[in-house]
PDB file of C-alpha atoms in Angstrom:
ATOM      1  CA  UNK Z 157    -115.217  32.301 -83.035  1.00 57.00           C
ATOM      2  CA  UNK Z 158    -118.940  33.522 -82.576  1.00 73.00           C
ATOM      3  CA  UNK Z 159    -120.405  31.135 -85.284  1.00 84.00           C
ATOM      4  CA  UNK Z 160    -119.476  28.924 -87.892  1.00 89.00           C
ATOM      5  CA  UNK Z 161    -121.338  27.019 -90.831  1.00 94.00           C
ATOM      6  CA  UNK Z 162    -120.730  24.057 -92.339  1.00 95.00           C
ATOM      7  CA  UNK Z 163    -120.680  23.498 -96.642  1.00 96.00           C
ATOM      8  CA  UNK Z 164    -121.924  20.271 -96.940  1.00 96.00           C
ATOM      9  CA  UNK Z 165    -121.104  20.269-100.872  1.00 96.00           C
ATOM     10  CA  UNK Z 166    -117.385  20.881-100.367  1.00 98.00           C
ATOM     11  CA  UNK Z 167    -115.017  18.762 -98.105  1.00 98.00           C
ATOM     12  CA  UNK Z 168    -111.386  18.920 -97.197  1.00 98.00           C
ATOM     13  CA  UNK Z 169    -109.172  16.263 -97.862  1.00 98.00           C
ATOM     14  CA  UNK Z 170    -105.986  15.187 -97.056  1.00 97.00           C
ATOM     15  CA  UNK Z 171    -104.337  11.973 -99.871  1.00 97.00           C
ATOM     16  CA  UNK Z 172    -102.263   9.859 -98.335  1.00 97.00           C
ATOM     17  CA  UNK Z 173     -98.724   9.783 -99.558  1.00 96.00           C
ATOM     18  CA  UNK Z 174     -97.951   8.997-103.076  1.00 96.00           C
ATOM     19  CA  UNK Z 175    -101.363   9.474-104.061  1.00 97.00           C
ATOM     20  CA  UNK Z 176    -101.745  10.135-107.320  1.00 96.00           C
ATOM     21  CA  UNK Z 177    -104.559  13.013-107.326  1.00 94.00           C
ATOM     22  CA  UNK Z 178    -106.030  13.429-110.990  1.00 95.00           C
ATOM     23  CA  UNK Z 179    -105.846   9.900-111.080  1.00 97.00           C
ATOM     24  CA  UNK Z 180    -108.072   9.471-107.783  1.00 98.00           C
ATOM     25  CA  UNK Z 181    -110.340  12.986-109.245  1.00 97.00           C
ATOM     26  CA  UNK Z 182    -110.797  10.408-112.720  1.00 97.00           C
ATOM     27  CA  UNK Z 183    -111.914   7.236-110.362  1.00 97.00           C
ATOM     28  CA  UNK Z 184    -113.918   9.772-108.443  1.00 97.00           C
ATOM     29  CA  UNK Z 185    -115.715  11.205-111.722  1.00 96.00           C
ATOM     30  CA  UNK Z 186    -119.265   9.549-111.272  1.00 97.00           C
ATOM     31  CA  UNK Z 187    -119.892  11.892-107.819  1.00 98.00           C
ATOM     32  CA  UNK Z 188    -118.653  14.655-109.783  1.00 97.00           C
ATOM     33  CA  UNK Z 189    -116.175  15.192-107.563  1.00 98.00           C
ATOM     34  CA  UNK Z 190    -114.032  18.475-108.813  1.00 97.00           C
ATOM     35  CA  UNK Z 191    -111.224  20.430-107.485  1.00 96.00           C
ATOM     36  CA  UNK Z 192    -111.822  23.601-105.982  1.00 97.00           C
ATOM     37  CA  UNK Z 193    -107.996  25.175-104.368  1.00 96.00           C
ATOM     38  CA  UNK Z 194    -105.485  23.696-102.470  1.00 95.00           C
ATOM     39  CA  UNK Z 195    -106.129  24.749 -98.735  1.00 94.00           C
ATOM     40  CA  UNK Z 196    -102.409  25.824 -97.558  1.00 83.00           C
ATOM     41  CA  UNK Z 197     -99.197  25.483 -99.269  1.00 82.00           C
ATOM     42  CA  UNK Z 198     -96.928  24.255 -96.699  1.00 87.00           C
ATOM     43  CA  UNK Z 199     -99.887  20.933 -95.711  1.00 90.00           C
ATOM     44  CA  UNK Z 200    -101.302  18.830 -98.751  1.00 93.00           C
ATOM     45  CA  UNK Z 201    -104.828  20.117 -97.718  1.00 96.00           C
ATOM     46  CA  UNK Z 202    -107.106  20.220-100.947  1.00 97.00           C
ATOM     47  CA  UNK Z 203    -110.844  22.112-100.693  1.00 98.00           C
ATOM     48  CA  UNK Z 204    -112.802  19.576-103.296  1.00 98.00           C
ATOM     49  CA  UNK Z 205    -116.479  19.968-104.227  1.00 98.00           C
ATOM     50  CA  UNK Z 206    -118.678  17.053-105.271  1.00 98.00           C
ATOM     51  CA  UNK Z 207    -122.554  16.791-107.051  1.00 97.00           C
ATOM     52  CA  UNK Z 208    -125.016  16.612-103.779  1.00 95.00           C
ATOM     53  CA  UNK Z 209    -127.824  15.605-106.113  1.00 96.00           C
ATOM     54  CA  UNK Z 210    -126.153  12.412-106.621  1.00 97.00           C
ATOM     55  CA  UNK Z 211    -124.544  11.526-103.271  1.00 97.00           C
ATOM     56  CA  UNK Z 212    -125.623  12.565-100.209  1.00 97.00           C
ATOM     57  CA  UNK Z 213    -123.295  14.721 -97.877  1.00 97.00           C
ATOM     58  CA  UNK Z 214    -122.881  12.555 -95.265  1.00 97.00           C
ATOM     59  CA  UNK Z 215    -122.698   9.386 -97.343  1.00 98.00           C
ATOM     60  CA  UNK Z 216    -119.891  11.409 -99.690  1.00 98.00           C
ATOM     61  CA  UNK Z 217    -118.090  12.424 -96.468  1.00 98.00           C
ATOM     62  CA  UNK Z 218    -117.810   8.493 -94.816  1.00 98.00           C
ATOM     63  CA  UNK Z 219    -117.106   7.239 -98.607  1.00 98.00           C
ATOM     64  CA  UNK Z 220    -113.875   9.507 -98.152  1.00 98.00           C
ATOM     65  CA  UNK Z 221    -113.202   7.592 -94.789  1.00 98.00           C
ATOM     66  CA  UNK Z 222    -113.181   5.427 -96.019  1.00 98.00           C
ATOM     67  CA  UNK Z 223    -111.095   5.492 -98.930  1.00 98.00           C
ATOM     68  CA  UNK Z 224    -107.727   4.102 -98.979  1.00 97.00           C
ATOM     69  CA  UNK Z 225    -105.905   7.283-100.886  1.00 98.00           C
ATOM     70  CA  UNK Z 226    -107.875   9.572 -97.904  1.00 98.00           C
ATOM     71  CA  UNK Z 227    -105.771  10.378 -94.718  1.00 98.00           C
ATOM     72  CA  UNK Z 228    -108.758  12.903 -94.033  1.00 97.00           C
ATOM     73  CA  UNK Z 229    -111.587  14.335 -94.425  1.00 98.00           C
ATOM     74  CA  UNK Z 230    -114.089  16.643 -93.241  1.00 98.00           C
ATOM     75  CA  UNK Z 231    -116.804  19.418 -94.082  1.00 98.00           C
ATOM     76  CA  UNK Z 232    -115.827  22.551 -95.056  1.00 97.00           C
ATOM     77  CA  UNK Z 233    -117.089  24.821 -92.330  1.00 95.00           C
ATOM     78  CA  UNK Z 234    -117.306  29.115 -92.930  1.00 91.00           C
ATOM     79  CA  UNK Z 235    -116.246  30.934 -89.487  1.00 85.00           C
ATOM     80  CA  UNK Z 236    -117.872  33.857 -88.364  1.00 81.00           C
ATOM     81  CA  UNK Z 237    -115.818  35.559 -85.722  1.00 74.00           C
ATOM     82  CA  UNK Z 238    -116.846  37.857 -82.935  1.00 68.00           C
ATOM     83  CA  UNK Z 239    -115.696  41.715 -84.132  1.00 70.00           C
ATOM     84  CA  UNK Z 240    -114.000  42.472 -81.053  1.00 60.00           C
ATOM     85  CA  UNK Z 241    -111.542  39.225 -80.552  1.00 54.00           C
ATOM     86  CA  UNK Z 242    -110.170  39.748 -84.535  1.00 50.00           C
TER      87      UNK Z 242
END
């Protein structure tokens, strides 16, 4: 990897089992918290985005931590690779 940068308006999670996820999308509604793709089909990895203007990144990302339906989560990060090790 030569470089990578992190999207601080979209964050992958991972629910815990048995969550239920457009129920936890409808409690999630007031950040504007949206669905973007489901990261790989064989993990239940899910790219989500969310309104910056009305949470802060890094107050969105430890709400998400935090949350009891969240097994994890993190920034989205773009990776910029080196031409010659691809």
């Amino acid at each position: 990897i030569k470089d990578q940068v992190t999207i601080y308006d979209e964050i992958i999670i991972e629910p815990n089992p048995g969550v239920r996820l457009p129920v936890w999308f409808k409690d999630m509604e007031a950040y504007g918290v949206r669905l973007i793709t489901k990261v790989a089909n064989e993990q239940n990895l899910w790219l989500i985005g969310y309104d910056n203007k009305i949470i802060e990144p890094t107050l969105m990302l430890n709400m998400l931590k935090k949350d009891k339906a969240i097994k994890f989560a993190e920034f989205n990060k773009k990776m910029f690779y080196d031409e010659h090790t691809v």
